[in-house]
Coordinates of C-alpha atoms in Angstrom, one line a residue:
Chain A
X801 CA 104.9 83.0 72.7
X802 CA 107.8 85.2 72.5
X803 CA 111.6 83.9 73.5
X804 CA 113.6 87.5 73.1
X805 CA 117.1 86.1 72.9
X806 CA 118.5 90.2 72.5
X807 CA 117.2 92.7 73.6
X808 CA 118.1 96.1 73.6
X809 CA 115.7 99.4 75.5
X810 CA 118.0 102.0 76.3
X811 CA 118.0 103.4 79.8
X812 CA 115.5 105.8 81.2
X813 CA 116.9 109.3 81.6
X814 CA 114.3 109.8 84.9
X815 CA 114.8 108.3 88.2
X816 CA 114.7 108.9 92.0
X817 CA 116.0 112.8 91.3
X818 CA 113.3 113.7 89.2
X819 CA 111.0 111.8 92.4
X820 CA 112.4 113.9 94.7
X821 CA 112.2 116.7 92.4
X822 CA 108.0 116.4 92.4
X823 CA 108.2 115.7 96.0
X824 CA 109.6 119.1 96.5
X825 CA 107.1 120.4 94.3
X826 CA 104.5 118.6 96.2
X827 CA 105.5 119.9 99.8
X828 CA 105.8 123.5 98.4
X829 CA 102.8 123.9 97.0
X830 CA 100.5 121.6 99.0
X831 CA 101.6 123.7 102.0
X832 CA 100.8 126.6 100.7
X833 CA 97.5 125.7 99.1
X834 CA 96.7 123.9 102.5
X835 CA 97.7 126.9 104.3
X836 CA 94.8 129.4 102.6
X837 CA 92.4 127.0 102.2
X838 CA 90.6 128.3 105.6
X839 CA 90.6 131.8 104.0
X840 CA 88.7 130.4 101.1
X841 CA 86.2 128.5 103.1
X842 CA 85.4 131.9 105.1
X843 CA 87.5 131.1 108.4
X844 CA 90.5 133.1 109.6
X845 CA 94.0 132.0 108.5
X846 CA 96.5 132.5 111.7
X847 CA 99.3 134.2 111.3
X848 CA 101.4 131.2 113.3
X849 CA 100.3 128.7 110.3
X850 CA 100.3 130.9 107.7
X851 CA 104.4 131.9 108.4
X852 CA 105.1 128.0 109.4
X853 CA 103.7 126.7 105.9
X854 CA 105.5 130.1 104.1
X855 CA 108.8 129.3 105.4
X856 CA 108.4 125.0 104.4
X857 CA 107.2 126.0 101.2
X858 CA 110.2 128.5 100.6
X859 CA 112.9 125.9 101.9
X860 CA 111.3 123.2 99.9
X861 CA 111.5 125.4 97.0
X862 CA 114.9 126.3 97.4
X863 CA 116.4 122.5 97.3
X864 CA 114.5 122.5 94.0
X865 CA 117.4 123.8 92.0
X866 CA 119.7 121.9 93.9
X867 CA 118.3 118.6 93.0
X868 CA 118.4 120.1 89.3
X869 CA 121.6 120.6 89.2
X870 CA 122.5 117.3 90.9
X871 CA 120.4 115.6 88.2
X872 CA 121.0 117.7 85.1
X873 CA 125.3 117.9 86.3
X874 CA 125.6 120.6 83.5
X875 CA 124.2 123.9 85.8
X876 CA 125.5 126.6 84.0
X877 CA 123.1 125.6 81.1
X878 CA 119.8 126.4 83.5
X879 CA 120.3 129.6 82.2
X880 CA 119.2 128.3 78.6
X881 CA 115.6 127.6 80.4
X882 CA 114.7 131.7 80.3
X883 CA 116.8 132.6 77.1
X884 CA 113.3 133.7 75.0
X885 CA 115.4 132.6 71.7
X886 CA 115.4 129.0 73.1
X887 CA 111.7 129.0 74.4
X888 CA 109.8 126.0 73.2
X889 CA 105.8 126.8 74.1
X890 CA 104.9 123.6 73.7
X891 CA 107.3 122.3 76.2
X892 CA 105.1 121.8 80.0
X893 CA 108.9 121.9 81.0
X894 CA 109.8 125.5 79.3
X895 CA 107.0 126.8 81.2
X896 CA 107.6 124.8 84.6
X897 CA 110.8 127.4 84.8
X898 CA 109.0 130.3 84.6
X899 CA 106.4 129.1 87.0
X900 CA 108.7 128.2 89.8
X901 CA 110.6 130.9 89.4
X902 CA 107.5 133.2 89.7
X903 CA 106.4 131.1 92.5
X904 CA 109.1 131.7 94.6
X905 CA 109.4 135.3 93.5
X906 CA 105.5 136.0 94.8
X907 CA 106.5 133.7 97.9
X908 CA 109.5 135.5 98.5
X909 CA 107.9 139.0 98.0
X910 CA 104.8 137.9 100.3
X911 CA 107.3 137.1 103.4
X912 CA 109.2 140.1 102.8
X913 CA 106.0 142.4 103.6
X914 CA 104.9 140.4 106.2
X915 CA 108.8 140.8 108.0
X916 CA 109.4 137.2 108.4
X917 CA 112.3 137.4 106.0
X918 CA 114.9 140.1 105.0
X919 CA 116.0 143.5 107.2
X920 CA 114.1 143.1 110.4
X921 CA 111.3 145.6 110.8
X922 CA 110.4 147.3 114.0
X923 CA 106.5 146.4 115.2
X924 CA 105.6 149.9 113.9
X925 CA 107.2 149.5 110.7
X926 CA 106.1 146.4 110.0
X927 CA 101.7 147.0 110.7
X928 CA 102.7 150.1 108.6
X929 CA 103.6 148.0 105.8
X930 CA 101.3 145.8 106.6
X931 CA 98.8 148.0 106.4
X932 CA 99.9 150.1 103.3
X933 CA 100.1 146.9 101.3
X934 CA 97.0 145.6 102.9
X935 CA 94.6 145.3 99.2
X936 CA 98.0 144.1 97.8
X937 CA 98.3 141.1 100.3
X938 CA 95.3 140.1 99.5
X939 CA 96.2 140.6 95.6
X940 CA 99.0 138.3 96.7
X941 CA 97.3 135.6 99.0
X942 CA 95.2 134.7 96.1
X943 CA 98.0 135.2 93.7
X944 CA 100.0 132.4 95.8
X945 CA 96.9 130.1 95.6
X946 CA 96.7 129.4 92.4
X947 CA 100.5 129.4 91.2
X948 CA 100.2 126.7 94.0
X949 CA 97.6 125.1 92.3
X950 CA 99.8 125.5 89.2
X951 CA 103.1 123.8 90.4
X952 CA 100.7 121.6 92.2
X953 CA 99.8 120.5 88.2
X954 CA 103.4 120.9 86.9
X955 CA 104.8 116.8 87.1
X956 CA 101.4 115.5 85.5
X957 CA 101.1 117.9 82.5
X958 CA 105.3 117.2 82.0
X959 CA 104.1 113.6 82.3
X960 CA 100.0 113.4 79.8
X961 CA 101.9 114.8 77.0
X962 CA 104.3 111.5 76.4
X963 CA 101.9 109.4 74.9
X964 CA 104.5 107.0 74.4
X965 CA 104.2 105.7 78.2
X966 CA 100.9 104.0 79.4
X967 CA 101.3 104.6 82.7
X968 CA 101.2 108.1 82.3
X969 CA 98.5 108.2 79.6
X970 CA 94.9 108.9 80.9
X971 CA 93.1 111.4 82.2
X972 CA 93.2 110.4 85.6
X973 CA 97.2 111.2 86.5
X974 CA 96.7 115.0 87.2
X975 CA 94.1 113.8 89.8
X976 CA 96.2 111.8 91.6
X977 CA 98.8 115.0 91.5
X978 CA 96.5 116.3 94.2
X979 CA 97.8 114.1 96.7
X980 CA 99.9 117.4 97.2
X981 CA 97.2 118.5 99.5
X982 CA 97.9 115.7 101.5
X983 CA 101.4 116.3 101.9
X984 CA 100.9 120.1 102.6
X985 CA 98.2 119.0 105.7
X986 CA 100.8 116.8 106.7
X987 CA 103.5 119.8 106.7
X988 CA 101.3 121.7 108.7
X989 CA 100.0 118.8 111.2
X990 CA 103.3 117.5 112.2
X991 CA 104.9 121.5 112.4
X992 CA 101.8 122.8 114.6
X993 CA 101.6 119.3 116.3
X994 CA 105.5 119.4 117.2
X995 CA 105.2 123.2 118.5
X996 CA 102.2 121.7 120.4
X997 CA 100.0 124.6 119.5
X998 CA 96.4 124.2 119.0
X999 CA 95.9 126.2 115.9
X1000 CA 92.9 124.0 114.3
X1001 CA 95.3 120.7 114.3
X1002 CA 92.0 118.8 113.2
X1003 CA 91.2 121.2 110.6
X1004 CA 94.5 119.1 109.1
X1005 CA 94.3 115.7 109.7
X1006 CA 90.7 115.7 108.4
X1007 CA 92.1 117.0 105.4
X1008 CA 94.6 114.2 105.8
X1009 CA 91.8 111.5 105.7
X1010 CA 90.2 113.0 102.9
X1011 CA 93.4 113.0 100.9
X1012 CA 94.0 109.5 101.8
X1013 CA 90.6 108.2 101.4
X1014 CA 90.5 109.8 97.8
X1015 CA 94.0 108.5 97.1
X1016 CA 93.0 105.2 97.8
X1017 CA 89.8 105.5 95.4
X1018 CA 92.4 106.5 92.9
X1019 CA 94.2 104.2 92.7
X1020 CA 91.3 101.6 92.5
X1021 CA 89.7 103.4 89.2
X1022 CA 93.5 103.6 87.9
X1023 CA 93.8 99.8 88.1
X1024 CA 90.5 99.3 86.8
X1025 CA 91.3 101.5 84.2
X1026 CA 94.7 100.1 83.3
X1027 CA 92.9 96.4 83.1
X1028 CA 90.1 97.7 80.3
X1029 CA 93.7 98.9 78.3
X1030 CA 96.2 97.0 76.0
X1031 CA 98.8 95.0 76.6
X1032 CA 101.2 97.8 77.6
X1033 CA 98.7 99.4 79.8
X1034 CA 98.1 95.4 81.6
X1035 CA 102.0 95.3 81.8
X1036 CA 102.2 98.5 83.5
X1037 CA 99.2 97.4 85.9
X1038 CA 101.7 93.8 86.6
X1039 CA 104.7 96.1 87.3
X1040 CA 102.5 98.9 89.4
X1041 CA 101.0 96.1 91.7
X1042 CA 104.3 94.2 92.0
X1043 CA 106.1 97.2 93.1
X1044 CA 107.3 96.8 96.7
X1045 CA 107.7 100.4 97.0
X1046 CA 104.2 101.1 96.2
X1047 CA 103.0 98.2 98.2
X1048 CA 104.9 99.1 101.5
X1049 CA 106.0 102.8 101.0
X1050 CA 102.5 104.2 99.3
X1051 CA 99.8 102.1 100.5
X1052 CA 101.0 100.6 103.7
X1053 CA 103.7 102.9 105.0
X1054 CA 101.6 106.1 103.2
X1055 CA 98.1 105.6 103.2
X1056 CA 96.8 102.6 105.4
X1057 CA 99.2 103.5 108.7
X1058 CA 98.2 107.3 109.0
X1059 CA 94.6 106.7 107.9
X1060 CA 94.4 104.0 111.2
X1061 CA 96.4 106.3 113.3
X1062 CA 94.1 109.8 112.6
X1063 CA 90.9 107.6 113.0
X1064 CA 91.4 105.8 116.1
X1065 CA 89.8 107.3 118.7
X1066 CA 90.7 108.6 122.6
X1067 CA 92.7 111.2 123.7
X1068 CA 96.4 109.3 124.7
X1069 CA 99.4 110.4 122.9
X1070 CA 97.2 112.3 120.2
X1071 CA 100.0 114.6 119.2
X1072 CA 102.6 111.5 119.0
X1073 CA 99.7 109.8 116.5
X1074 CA 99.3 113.3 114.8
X1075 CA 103.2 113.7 114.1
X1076 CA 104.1 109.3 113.4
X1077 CA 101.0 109.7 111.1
X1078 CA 102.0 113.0 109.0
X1079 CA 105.8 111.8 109.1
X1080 CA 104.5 108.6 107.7
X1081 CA 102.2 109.9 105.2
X1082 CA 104.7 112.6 103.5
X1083 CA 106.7 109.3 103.1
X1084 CA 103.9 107.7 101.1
X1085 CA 103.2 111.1 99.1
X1086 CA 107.4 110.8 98.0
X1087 CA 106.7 107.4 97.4
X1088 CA 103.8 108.2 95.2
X1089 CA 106.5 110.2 93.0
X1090 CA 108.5 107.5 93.0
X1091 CA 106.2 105.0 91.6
X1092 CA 104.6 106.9 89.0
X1093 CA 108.2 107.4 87.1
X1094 CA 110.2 104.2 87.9
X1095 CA 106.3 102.4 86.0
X1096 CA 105.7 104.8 83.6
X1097 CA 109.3 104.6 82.4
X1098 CA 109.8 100.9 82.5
X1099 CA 106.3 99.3 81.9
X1100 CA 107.0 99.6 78.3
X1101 CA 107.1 97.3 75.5
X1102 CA 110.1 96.5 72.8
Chain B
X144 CA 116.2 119.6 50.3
X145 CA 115.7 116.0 50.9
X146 CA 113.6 113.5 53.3
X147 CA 115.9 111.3 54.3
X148 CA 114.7 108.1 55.5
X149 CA 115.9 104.1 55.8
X150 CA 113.8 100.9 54.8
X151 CA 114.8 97.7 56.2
X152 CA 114.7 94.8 54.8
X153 CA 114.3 92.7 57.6
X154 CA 114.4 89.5 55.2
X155 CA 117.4 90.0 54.5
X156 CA 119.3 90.7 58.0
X157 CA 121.6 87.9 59.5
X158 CA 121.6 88.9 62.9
X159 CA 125.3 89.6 62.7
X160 CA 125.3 92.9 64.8
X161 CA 127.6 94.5 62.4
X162 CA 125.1 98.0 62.3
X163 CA 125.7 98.1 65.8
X164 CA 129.2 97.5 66.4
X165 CA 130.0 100.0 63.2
X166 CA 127.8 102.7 65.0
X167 CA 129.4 102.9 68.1
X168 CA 133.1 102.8 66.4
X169 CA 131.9 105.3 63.9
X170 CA 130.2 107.4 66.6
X171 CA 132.3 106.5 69.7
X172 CA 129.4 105.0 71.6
X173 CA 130.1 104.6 75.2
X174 CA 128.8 100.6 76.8
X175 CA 125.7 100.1 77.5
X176 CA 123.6 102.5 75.5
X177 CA 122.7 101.9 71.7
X178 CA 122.3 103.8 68.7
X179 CA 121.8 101.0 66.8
X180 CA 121.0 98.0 67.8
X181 CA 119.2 94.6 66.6
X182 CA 116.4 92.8 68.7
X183 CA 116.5 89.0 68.1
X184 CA 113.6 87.0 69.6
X185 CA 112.4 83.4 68.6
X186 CA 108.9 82.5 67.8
X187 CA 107.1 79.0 68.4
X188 CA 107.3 75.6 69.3
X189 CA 110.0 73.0 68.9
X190 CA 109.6 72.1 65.4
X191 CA 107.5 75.1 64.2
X192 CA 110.6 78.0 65.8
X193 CA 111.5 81.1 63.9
X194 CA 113.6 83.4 64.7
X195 CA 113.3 87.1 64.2
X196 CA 115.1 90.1 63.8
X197 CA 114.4 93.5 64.0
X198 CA 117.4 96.6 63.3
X199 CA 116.3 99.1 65.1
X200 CA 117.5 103.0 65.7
X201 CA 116.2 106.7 65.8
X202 CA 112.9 106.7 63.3
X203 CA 113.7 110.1 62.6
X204 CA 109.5 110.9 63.1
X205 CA 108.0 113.4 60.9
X206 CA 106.0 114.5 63.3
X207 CA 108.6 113.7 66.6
X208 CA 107.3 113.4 70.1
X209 CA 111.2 114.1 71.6
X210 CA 111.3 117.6 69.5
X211 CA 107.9 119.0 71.3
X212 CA 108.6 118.7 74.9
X213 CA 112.4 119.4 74.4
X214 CA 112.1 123.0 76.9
X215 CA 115.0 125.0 74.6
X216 CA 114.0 123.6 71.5
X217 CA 117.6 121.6 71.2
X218 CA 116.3 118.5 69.6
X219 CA 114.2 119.4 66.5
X220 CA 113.4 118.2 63.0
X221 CA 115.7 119.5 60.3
X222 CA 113.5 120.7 57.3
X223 CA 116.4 120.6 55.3
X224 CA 117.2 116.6 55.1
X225 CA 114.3 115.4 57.4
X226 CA 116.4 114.1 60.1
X227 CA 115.9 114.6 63.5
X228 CA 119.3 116.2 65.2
X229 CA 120.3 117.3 68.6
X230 CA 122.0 120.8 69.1
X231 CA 124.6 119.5 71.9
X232 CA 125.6 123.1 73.0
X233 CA 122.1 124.2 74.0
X234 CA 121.0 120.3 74.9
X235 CA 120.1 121.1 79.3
X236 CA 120.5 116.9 79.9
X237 CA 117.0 117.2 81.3
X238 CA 116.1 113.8 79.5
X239 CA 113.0 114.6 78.8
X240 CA 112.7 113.8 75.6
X241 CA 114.3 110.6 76.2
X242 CA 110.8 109.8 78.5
X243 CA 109.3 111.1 75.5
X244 CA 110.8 108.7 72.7
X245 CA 108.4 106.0 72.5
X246 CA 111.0 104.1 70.6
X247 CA 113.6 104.1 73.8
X248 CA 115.5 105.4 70.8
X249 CA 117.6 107.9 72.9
X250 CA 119.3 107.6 75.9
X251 CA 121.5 110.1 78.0
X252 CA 125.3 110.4 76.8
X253 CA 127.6 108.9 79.9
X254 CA 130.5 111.2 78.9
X255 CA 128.8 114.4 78.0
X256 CA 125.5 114.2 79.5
X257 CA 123.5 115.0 77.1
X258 CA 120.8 113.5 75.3
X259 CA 122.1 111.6 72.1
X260 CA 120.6 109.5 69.6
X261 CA 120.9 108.2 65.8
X262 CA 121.5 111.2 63.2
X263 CA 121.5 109.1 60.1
X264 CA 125.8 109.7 60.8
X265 CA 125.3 113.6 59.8
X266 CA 129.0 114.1 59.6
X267 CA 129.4 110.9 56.7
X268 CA 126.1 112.5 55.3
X269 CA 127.9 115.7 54.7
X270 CA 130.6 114.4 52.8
X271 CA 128.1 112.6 50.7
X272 CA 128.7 109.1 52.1
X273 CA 126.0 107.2 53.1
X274 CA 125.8 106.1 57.6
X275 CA 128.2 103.9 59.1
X276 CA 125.3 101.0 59.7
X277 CA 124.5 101.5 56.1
X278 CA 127.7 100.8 54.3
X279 CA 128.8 97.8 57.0
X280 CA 125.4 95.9 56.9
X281 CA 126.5 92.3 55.8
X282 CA 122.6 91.6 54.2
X283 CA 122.6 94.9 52.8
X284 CA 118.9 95.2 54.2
X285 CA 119.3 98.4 55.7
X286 CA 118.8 100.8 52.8
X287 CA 119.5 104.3 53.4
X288 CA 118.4 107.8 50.6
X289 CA 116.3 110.5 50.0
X290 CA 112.3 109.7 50.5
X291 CA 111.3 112.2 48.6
X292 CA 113.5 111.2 45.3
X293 CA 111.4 109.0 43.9
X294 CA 114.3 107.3 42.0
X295 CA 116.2 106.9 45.2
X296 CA 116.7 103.0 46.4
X297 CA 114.2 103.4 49.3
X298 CA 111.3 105.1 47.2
X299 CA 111.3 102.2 45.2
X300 CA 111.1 99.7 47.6
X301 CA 108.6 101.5 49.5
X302 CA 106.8 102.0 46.2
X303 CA 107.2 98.0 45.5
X304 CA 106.5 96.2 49.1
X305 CA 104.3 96.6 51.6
X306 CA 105.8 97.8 54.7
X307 CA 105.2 98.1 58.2
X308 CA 106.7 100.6 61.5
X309 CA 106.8 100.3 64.5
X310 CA 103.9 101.6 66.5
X311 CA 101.9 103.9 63.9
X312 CA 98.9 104.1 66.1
X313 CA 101.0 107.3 68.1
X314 CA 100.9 109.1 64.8
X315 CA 105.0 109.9 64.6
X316 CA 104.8 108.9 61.1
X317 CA 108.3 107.6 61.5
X318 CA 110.4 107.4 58.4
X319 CA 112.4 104.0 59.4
X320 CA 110.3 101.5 57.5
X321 CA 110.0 97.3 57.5
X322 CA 110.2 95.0 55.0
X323 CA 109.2 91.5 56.0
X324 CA 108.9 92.3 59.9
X325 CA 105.9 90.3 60.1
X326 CA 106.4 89.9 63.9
X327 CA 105.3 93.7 64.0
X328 CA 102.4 93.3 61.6
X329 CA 101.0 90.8 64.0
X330 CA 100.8 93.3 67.2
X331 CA 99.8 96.6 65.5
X332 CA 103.7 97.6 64.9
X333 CA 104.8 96.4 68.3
X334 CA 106.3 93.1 69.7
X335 CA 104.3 91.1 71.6

């Protein structure tokens, strides 16, 4: 038995901005990957979705660097991040900058030839373009897909290579990074839900329960996982457990509510369930983020 | 070129702080964060107790976990003395080597937002005197030199005792080592 009269672990560096930061990543990629999945599985993608998950993917996108800066308080030096002289390839974080900025630049690009952003096109002008650039959409479509998929992988390959952490060791982190999808069908349910358009709402919330129902199998094999470890790995299982915000805001707040809500059955108030239940669950999928920094950087030993 | 590296002598320390408080007046350490620092924890049962202490500060890692996933390469290890440094200029504040340090060895810099950690007191180094911790450590258990010298203080110690660090099973190959920490030889080079 131990009695630690001083002791000194400086601060961790990583806190709610660096959450927020994922969650952004989270709602602009999931959306998008969301968004095409009907393409890949052989239906039609509508054009209504498709601009509605385009334009919440962009604006989360753009807070990105805002939340940098905030974070980082030295913005002029974000320029060091594509100076070639100062690129570290081993860094997940070196190339994170030139994903998200080629991200955006595809996503930007993609809602430029479709017209919903820049100089407004006339109906002609814009099937013209539409047309001309028809093999490249497509180029781009699947492009967008899987630099979603990347970004969607960004936070846990930052987060496997510190080895020092045991909450973020283990193979099974960039699984739970997937929970992305969730917040993307969430996006998309609440925004089609609110407009009250019927554009395949259930397509969405089934991929909602999915997402939750995996989540929740995730974090069981996690916590197994976590028990079979050291003692840094049982510490971090302690802290994880007795965390009020992953009690409430992830499992309760994020995962049980919305799974109850998209379950139950009749036909009352469906939308007002489909939007309490989305809302509820993009909470849980920032709480997520939340979690897996404020444990990994604390559940550490002297 | 040299290795530079430290062996404590953890027999020998007093607990008196005096590495720490001569670090941050040397290196104008804000509150709160640590270059150096010394854990004290007690051990036992009233009559058995024993009290430990442990000096801890940057292990300036051969093979350093900060220095990989720094994103513009601004932490790094210096070939030419073996010390691990931090270019300030280029340093983004990104903290990610801070998550990185499994040591909690570095911590963000409240005035200049940077990262900042231990550099064996490069500026005393480079008029030949030896770091701040060093020359004001009451026991005279923190011994600073060349690692590769094998004359130099610390080669022969390390040549002479057995010695422990602090968590070798993550392969850093740090080049802080202990002498008498048997609190860390208990727990595989960790307290616990």
């Amino acid at each position: 038995m131990i009695n630690y009269l001083n002791l000194v672990i400086n601060e961790p560096r990583w806190g709610i901005l660096v959450s927020f930061y994922y969650f952004l990543l989270a709602i602009s990629s999931g959306t998008m990957i969301v968004a095409l999945l009907p393409g890949f599985l052989g239906n039609p993608i509508t054009d209504k979705v498709f601009k509605k998950a385009s334009y919440a993917s962009l604006i989360a996108l753009l807070i990105v660097p805002l939340v940098l800066i905030a974070k980082l308080l030295q913005p002029m030096r974000f320029i060091f991040l594509f100076n070639p002289m100062y690129f570290n390839p081993l860094s997940p974080l070196a190339w994170g900058g030139l994903l998200l900025t080629a991200y955006g630049a595809v996503l930007v690009f993609f809602m430029y030839q479709r017209g919903w952003i820049g100089i407004k096109q006339s109906q002609t002008a814009m099937r013209e373009t539409v047309a001309a650039g028809e093999s490249g959409i497509r180029g781009i479509t699947l492009g967008l897909f899987f630099l979603g998929l990347a970004v969607t992988l960004l936070p846990p390959a930052e987060l496997i290579v510190v080895h020092g952490k045991a909450f973020w060791r283990g193979d099974l982190l960039p699984v739970y990074f997937f929970t992305s999808i969730l917040a993307g069908a969430a996006v998309l349910a609440a925004l089609l839900s609110i407009y009250e358009e019927e554009a395949n709402i259930r397509f969405y919330t089934n991929i909602m329960i999915i997402s939750i129902t995996l989540s929740v199998i995730w974090i069981i094999l996690r916590s197994i996982s976590l028990t079979t470890g050291g003692t840094e790995e049982v510490l971090a299982l302690k802290k994880w457990w007795s965390n009020s915000v992953f009690l409430t805001g992830e499992v309760l707040l994020g995962l049980i509510v919305p799974f109850v809500l998209l379950v139950r059955g009749g036909t009352k108030y469906v939308s007002v369930r489909i939007i309490i239940a989305s809302v509820l669950a993009i909470v849980g999928v920032f709480a997520m983020r939340y979690v897996v920094i404020a444990i990994g950087t604390t559940a550490i030993l002297p | 070129m040299a290795r530079y590296g430290m062996v404590i002598d953890v027999r020998k320390c007093l607990g008196c702080m005096s590495c720490a408080v001569s670090c941050k007046m040397e290196n104008s350490i804000a509150f709160g964060v640590f270059r150096a620092w010394v854990n004290v924890a007690e051990r036992g049962d009233y009559p058995q107790v024993r009290r430990h202490f442990l000096p801890r500060l940057c292990n300036h890692c051969q093979n350093p976990p900060c220095t990989w996933v720094c994103p513009v390469k601004a932490t790094f290890y210096n070939k030419a003395d073996g010390r691990v440094v931090i270019n300030r200029d280029r340093c983004i504040g990104c903290g990610y080597c801070i998550e990185a340090c499994p040591y909690a060895s570095r911590f963000a810099s409240p005035t200049v937002h940077t990262a900042d950690k231990c550099d064996f007191c490069g500026h005393l180094l480079a008029i030949g005197e030896k770091p701040a911790c060093v020359r004001n450590c009451l026991g005279q258990c923190r011994i600073f030199g060349d690692l590769d010298d094998p004359n130099s203080e610390p080669s022969i110690l390390l040549a002479e005792n057995p010695v422990q660090v602090i968590r070798p099973e993550l392969g850093t190959l740090p080049k802080v080592y202990y002498i008498g920490a048997d609190i860390l030889t208990q727990a595989q080079g960790r307290w616990e």
